[in-house]
Short mmCIF file of N, CA and C in Angstrom, two decimals:
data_model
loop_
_atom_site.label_atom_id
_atom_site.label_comp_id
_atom_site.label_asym_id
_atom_site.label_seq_id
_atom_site.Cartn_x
_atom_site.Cartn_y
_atom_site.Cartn_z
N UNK B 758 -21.43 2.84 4.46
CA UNK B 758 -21.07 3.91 3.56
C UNK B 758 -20.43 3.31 2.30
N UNK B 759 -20.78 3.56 1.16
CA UNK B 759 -20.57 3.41 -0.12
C UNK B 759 -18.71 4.09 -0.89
N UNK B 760 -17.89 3.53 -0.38
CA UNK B 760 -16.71 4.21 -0.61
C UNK B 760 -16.30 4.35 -2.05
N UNK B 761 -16.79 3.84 -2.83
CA UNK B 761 -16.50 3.90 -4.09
C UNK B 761 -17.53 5.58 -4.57
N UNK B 762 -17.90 5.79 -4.15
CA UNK B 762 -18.85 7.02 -4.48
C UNK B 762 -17.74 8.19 -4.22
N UNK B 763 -16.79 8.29 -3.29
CA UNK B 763 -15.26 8.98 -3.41
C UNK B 763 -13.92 8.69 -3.85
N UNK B 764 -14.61 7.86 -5.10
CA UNK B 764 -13.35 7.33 -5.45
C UNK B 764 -13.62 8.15 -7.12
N UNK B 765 -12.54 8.95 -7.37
CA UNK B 765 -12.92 9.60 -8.94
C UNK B 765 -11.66 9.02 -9.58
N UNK B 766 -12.59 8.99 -11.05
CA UNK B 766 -12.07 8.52 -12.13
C UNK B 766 -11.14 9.48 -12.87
N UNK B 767 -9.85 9.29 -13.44
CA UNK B 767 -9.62 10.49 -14.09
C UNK B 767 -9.02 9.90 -15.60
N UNK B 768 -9.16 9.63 -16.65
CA UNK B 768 -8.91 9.13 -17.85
C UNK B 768 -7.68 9.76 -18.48
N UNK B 769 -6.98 9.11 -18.99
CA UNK B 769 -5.76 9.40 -19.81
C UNK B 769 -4.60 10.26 -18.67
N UNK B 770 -4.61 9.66 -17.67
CA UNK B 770 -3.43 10.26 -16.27
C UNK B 770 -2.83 9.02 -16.12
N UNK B 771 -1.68 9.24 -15.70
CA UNK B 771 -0.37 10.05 -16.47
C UNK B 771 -0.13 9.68 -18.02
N UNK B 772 -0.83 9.05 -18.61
CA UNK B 772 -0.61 8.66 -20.08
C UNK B 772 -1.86 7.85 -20.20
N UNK B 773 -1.96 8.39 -21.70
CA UNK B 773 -3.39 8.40 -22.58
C UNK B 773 -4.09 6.68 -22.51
N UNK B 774 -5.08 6.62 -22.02
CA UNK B 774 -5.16 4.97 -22.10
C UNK B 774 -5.26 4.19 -20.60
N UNK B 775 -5.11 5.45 -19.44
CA UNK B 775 -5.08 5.09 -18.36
C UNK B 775 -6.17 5.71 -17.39
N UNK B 776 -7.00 4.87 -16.87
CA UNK B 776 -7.68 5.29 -15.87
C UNK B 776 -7.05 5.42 -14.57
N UNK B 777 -7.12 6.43 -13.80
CA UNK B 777 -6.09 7.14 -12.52
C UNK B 777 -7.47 7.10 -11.65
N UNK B 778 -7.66 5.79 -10.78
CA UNK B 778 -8.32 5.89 -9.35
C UNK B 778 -7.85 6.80 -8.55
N UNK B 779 -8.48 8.03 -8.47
CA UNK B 779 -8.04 9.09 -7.29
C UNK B 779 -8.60 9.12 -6.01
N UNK B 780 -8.02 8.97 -5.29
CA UNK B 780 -8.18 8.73 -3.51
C UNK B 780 -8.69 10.26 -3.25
N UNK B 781 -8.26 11.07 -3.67
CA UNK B 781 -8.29 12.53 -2.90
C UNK B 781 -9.52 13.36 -2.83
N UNK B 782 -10.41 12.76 -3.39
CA UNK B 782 -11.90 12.70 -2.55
C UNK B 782 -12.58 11.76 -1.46
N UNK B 783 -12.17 10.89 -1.48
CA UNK B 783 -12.06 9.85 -0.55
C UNK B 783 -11.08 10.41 0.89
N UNK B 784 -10.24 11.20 0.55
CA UNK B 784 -9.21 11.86 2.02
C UNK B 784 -9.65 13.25 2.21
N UNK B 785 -10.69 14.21 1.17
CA UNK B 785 -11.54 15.53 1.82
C UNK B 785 -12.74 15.21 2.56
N UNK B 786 -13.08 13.55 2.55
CA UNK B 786 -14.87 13.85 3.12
C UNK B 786 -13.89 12.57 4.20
N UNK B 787 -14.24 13.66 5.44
CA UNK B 787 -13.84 13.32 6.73
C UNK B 787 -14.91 12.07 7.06
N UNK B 788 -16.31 11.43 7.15
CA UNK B 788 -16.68 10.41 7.36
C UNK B 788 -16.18 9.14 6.27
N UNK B 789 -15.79 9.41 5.16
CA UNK B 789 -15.63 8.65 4.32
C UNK B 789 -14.78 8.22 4.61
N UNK B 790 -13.17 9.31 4.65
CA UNK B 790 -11.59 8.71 5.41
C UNK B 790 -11.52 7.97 6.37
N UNK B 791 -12.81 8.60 7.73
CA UNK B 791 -12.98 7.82 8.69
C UNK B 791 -13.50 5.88 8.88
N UNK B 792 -14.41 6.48 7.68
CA UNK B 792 -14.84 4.63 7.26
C UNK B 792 -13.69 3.69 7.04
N UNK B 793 -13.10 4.28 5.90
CA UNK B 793 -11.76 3.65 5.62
C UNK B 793 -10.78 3.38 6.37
N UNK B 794 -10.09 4.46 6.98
CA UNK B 794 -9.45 3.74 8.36
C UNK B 794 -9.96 2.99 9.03
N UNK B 795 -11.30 2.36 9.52
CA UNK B 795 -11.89 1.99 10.55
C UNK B 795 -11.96 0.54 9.98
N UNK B 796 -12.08 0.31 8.63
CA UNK B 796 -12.23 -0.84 7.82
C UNK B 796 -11.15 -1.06 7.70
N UNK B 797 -10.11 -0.63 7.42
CA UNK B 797 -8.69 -1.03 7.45
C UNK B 797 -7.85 -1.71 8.51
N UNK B 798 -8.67 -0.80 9.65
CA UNK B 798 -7.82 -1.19 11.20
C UNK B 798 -8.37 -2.52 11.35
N UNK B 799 -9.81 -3.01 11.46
CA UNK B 799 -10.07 -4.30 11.42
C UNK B 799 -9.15 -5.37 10.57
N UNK B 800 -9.16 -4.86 9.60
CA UNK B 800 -8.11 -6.22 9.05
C UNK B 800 -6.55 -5.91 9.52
N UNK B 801 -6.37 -4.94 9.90
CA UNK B 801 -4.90 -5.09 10.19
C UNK B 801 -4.75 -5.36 11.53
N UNK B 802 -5.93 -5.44 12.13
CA UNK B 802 -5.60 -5.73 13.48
C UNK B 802 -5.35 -7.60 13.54
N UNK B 803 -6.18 -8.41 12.46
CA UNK B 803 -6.15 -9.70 12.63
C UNK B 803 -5.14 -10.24 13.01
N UNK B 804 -4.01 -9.33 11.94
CA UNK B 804 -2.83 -10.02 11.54
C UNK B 804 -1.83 -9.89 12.38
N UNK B 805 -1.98 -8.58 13.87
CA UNK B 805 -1.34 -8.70 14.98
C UNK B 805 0.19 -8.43 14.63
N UNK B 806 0.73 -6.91 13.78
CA UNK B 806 2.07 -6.81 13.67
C UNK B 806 2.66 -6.06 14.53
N UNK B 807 3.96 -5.93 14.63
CA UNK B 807 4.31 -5.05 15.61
C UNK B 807 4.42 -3.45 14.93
N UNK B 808 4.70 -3.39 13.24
CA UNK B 808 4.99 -1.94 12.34
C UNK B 808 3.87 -1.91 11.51
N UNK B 809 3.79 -0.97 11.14
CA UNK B 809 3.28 -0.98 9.43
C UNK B 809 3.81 -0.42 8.71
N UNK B 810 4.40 -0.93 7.20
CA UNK B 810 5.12 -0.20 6.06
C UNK B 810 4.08 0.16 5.50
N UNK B 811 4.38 1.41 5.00
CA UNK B 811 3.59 2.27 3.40
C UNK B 811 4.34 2.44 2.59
N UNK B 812 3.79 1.95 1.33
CA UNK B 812 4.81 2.16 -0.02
C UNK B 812 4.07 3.46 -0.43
N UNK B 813 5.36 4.09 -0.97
CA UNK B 813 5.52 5.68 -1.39
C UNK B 813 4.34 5.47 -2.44
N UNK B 814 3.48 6.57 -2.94
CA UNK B 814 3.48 8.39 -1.51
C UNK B 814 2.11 7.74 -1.02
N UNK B 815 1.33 7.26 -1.63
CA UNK B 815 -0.29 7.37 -0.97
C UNK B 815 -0.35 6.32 0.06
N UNK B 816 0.53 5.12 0.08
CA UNK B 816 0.39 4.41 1.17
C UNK B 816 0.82 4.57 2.65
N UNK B 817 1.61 6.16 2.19
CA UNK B 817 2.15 6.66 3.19
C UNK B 817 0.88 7.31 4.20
N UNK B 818 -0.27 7.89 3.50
CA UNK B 818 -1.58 8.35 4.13
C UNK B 818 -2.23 7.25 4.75
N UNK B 819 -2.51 6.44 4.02
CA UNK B 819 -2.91 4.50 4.47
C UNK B 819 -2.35 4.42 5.91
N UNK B 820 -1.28 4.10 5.99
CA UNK B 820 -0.50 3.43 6.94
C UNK B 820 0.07 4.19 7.76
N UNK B 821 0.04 5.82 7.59
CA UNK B 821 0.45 6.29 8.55
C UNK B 821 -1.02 6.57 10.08
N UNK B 822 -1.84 6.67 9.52
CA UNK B 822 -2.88 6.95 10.63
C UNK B 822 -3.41 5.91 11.23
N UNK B 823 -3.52 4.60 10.35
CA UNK B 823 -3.64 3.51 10.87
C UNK B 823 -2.49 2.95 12.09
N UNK B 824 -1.08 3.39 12.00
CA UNK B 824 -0.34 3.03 12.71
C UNK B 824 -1.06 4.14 14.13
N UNK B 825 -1.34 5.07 13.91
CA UNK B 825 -1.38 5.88 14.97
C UNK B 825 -2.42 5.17 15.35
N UNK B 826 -3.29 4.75 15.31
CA UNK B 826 -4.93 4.44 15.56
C UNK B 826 -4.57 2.64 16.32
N UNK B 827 -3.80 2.30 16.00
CA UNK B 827 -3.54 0.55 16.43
C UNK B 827 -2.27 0.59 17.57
N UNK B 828 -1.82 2.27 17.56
CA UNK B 828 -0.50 2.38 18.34
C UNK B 828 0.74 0.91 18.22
N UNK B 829 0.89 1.27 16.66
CA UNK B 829 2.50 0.93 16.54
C UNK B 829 3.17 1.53 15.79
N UNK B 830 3.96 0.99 15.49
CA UNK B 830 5.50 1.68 14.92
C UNK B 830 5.01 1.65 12.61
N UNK B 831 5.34 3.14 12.33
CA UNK B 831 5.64 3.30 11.24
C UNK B 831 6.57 3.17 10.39
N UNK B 832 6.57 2.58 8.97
CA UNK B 832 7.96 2.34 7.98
C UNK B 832 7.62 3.25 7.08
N UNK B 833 8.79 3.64 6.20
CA UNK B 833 8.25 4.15 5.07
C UNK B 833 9.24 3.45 4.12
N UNK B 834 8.22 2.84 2.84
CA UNK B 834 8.95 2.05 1.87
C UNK B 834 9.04 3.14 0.51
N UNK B 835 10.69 3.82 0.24
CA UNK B 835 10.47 4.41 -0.74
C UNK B 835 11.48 4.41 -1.50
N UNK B 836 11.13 5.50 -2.31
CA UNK B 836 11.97 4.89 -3.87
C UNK B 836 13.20 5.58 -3.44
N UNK B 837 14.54 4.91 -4.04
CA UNK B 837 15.99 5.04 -4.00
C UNK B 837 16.39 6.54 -4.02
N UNK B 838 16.61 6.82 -2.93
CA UNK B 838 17.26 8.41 -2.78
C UNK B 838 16.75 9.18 -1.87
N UNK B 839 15.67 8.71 -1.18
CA UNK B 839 14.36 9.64 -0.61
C UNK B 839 15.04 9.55 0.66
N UNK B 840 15.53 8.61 1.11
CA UNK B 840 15.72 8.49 2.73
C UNK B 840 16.99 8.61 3.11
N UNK B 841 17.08 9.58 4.29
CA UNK B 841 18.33 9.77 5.15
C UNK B 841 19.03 9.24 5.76
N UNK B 842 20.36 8.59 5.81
CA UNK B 842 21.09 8.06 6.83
C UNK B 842 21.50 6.50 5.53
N UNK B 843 21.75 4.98 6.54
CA UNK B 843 22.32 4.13 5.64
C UNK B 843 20.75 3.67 5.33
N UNK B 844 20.78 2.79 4.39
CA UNK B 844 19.49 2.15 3.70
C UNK B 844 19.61 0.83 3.00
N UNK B 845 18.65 0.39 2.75
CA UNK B 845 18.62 -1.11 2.42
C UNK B 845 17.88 -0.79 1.34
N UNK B 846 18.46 -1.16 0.34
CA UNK B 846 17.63 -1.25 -1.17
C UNK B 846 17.46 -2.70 -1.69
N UNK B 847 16.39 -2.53 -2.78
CA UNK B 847 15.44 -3.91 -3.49
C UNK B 847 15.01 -3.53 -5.24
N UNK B 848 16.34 -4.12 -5.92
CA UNK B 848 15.61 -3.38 -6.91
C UNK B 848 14.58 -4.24 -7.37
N UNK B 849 14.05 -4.21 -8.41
CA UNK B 849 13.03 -5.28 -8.92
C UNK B 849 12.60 -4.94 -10.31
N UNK B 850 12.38 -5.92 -11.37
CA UNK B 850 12.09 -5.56 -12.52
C UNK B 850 10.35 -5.20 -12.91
N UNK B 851 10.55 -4.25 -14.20
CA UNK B 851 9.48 -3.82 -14.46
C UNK B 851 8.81 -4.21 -15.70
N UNK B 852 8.13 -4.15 -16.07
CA UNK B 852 7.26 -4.57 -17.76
C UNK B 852 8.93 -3.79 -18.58
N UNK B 853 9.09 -2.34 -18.71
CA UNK B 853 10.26 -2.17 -19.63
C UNK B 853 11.28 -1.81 -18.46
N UNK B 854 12.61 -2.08 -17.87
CA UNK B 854 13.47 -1.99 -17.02
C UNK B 854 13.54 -2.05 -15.56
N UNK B 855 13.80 -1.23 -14.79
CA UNK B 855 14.01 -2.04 -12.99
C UNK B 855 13.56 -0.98 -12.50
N UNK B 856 13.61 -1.04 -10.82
CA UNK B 856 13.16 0.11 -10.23
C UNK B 856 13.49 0.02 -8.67
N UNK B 857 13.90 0.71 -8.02
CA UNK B 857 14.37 0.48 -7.05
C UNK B 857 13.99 1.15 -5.54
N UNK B 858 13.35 0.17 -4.76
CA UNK B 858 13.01 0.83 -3.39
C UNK B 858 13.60 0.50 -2.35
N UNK B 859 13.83 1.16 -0.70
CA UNK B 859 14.20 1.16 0.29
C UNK B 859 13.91 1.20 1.39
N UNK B 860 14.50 1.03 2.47
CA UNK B 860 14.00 1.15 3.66
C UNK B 860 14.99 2.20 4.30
N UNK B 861 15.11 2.58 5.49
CA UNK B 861 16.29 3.11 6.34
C UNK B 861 16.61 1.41 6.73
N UNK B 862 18.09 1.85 7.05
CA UNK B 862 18.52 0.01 7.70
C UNK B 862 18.08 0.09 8.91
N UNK B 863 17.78 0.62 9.51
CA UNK B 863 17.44 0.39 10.87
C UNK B 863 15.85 0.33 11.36
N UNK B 864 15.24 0.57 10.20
CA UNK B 864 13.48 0.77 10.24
C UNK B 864 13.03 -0.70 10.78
N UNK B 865 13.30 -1.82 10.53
CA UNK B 865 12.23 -3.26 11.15
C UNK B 865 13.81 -3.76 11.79
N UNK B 866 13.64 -4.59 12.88
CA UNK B 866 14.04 -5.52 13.71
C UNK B 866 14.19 -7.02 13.24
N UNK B 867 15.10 -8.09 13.31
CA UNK B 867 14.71 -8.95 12.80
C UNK B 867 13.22 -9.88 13.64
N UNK B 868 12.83 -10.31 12.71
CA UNK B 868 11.89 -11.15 13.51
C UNK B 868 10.22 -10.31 13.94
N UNK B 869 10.49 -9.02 13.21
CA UNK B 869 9.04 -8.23 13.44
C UNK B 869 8.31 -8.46 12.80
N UNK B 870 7.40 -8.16 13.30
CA UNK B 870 5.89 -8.83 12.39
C UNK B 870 5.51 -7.36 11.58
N UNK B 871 5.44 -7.22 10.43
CA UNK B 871 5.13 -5.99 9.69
C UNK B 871 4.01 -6.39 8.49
N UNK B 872 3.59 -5.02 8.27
CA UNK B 872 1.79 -5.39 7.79
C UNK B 872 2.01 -4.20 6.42
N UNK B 873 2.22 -4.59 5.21
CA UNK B 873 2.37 -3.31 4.16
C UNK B 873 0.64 -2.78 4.03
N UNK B 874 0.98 -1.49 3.27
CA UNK B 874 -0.21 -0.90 3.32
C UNK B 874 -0.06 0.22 1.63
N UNK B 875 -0.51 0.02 1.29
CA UNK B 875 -0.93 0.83 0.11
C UNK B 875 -1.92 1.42 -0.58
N UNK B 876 -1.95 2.47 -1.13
CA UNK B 876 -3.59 2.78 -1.69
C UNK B 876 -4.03 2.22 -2.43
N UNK B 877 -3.31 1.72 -3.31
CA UNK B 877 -4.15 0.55 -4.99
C UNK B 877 -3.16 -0.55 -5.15
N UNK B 878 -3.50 -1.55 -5.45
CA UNK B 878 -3.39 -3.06 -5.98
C UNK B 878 -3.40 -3.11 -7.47
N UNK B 879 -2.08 -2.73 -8.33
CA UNK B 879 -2.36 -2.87 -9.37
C UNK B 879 -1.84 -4.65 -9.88
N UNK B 880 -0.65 -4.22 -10.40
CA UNK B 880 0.14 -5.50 -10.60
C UNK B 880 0.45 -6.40 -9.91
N UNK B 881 0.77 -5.43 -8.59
CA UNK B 881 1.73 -6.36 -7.81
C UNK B 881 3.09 -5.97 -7.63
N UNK B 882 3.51 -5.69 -8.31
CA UNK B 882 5.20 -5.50 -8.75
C UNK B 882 5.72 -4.84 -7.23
N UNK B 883 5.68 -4.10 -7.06
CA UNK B 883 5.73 -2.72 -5.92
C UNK B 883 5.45 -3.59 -4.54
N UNK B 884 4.39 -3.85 -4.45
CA UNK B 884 3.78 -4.52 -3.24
C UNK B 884 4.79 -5.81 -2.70
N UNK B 885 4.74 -6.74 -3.86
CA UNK B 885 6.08 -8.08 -3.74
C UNK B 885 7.17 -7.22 -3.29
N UNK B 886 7.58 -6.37 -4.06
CA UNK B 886 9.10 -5.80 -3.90
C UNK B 886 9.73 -5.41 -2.14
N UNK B 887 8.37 -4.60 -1.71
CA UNK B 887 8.15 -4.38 -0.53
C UNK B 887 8.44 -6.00 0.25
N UNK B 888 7.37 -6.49 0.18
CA UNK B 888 7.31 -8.08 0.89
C UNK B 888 9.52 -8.28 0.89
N UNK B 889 9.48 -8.48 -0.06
CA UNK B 889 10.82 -8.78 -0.51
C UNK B 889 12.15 -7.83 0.08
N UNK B 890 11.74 -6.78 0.48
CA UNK B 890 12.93 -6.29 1.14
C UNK B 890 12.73 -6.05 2.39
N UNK B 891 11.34 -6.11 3.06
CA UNK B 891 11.57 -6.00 4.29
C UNK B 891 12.10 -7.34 5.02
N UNK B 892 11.74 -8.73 4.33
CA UNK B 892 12.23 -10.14 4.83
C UNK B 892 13.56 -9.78 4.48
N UNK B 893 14.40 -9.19 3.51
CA UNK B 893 15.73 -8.93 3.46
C UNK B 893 16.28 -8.82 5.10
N UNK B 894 15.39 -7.84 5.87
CA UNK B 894 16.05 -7.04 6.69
C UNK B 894 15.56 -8.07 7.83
N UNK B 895 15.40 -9.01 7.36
CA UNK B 895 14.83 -9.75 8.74
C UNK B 895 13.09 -10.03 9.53
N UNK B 896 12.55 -8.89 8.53
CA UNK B 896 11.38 -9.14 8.78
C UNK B 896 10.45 -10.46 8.42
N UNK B 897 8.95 -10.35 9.22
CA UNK B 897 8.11 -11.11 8.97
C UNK B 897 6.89 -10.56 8.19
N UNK B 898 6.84 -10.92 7.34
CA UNK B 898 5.82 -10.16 6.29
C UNK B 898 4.48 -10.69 7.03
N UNK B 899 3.47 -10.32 7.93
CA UNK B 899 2.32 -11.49 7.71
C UNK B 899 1.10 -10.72 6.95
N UNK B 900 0.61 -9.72 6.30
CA UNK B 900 0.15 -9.66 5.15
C UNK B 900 -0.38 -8.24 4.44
N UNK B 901 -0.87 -7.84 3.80
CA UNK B 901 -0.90 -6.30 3.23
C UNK B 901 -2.70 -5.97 2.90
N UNK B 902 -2.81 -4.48 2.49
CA UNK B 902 -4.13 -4.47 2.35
C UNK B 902 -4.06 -2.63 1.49
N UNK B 903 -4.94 -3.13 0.94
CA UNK B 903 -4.68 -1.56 -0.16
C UNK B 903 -6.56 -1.10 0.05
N UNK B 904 -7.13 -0.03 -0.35
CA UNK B 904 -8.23 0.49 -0.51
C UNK B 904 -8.97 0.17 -2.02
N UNK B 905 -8.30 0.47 -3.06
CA UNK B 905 -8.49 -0.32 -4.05
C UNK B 905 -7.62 -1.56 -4.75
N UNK B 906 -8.20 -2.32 -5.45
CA UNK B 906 -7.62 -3.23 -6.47
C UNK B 906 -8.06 -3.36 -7.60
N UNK B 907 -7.36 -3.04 -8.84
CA UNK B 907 -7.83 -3.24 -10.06
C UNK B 907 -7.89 -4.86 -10.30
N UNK B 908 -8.69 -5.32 -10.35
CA UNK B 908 -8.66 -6.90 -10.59
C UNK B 908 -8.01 -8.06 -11.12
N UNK B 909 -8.62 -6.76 -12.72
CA UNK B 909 -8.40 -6.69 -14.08
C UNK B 909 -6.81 -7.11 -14.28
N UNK B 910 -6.03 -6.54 -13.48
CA UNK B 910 -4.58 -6.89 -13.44
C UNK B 910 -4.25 -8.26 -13.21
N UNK B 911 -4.83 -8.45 -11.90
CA UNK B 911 -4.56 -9.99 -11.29
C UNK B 911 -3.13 -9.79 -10.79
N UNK B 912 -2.89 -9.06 -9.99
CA UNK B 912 -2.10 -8.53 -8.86
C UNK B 912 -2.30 -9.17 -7.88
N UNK B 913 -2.79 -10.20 -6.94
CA UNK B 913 -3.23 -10.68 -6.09
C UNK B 913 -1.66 -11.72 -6.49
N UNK B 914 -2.19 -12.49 -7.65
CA UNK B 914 -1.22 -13.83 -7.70
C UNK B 914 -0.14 -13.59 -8.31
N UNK B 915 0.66 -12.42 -7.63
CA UNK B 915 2.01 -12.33 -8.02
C UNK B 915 2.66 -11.65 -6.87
N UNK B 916 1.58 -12.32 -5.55
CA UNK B 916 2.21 -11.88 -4.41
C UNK B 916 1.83 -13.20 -3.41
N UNK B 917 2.63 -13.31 -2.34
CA UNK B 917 2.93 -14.73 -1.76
C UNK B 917 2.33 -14.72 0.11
N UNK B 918 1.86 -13.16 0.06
CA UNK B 918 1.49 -13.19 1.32
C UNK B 918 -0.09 -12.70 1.22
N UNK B 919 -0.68 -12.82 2.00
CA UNK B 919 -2.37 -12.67 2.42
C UNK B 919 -2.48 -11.01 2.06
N UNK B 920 -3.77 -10.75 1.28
CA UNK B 920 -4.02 -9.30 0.61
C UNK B 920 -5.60 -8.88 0.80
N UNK B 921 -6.03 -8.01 1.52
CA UNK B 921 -6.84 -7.41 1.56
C UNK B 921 -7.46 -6.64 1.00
N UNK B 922 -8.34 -6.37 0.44
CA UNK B 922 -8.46 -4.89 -0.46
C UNK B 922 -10.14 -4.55 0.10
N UNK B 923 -10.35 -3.21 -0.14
CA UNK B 923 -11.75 -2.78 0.29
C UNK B 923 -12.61 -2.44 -0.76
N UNK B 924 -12.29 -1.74 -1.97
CA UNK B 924 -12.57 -1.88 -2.46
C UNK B 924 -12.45 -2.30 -4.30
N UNK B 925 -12.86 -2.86 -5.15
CA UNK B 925 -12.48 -3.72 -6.73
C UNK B 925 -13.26 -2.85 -7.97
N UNK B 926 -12.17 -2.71 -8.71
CA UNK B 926 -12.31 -2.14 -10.36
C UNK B 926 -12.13 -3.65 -11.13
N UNK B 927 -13.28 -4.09 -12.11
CA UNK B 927 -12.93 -5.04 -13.09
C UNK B 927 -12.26 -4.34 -14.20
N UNK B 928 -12.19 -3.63 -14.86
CA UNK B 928 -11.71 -2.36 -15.55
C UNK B 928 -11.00 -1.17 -15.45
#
């Protein structure tokens, strides 16, 4: 199945000059979602973790069904304020200022093997940040995997652990 055929383009979202890869035809056509999880679980199964993190919001769809489907434990990596109880924050800098994400403190164990998951591969920025605060907490990063990657960015080499992607935008 051809997954890029549910992948829509949307031009000038959220600001003029930007092409917005939208997943949300890709998550209404039930064989298509199904492909994708099924292609996903293979590579995340290689890597043999005990969790999977999703960085906020779409990797939260990624990684949450995949966790159900591999039967393990779910994270959610999100931005500063979202989560209840104590938390572990990571800020990290951006092209113009910082930005800051979290975990709950009690979400990974030291010494767990955890697998990030996201819908797109742009920069990088986000994805490292993740890598970077879950080893805060003791974790073992062993590697991540998104549905798309813009290439064009070169987001790959501004991250230090093994990256998967299914499918590539040169543009």
């Amino acid at each position: 199945m051809n997954l890029k055929e549910h992948i829509r383009g949307i031009p000038d979202f959220p600001s003029p000059g930007i092409l917005f890869y939208d997943i949300s035809p890709l998550l209404a056509h039930a064989q298509a979602w199904q492909a994708t999880v099924d292609r996903l679980a293979e590579i995340v199964h290689e890597h043999e973790p005990d969790v999977l993190a999703g960085i906020e919001s779409r990797g939260f769809l990624v990684a949450a069904p995949l966790a159900l489907k591999l039967s393990k434990g779910f994270v959610m990596v999100r931005k500063k304020g979202k989560l209840p109880g104590a938390t572990l924050p990571y800020t990290y800098d951006l092209e113009y200022g910082s930005d800051t994400i979290e975990i709950q403190a009690d979400a990974v164990q030291p010494g767990q093997k955890v697998f990030l998951l996201d819908d797109l591969l742009a920069t990088g920025g986000t994805m490292n940040a993740a890598a970077q605060l879950l080893r805060s907490a003791g974790a073992e990063v062993t590697g991540a995997a998104c549905i798309i990657e813009l290439t064009f960015l070169k987001g790959r080499d501004n991250l230090d652990i093994p990256i998967s992607t299914l499918l590539a935008y040169d543009s």
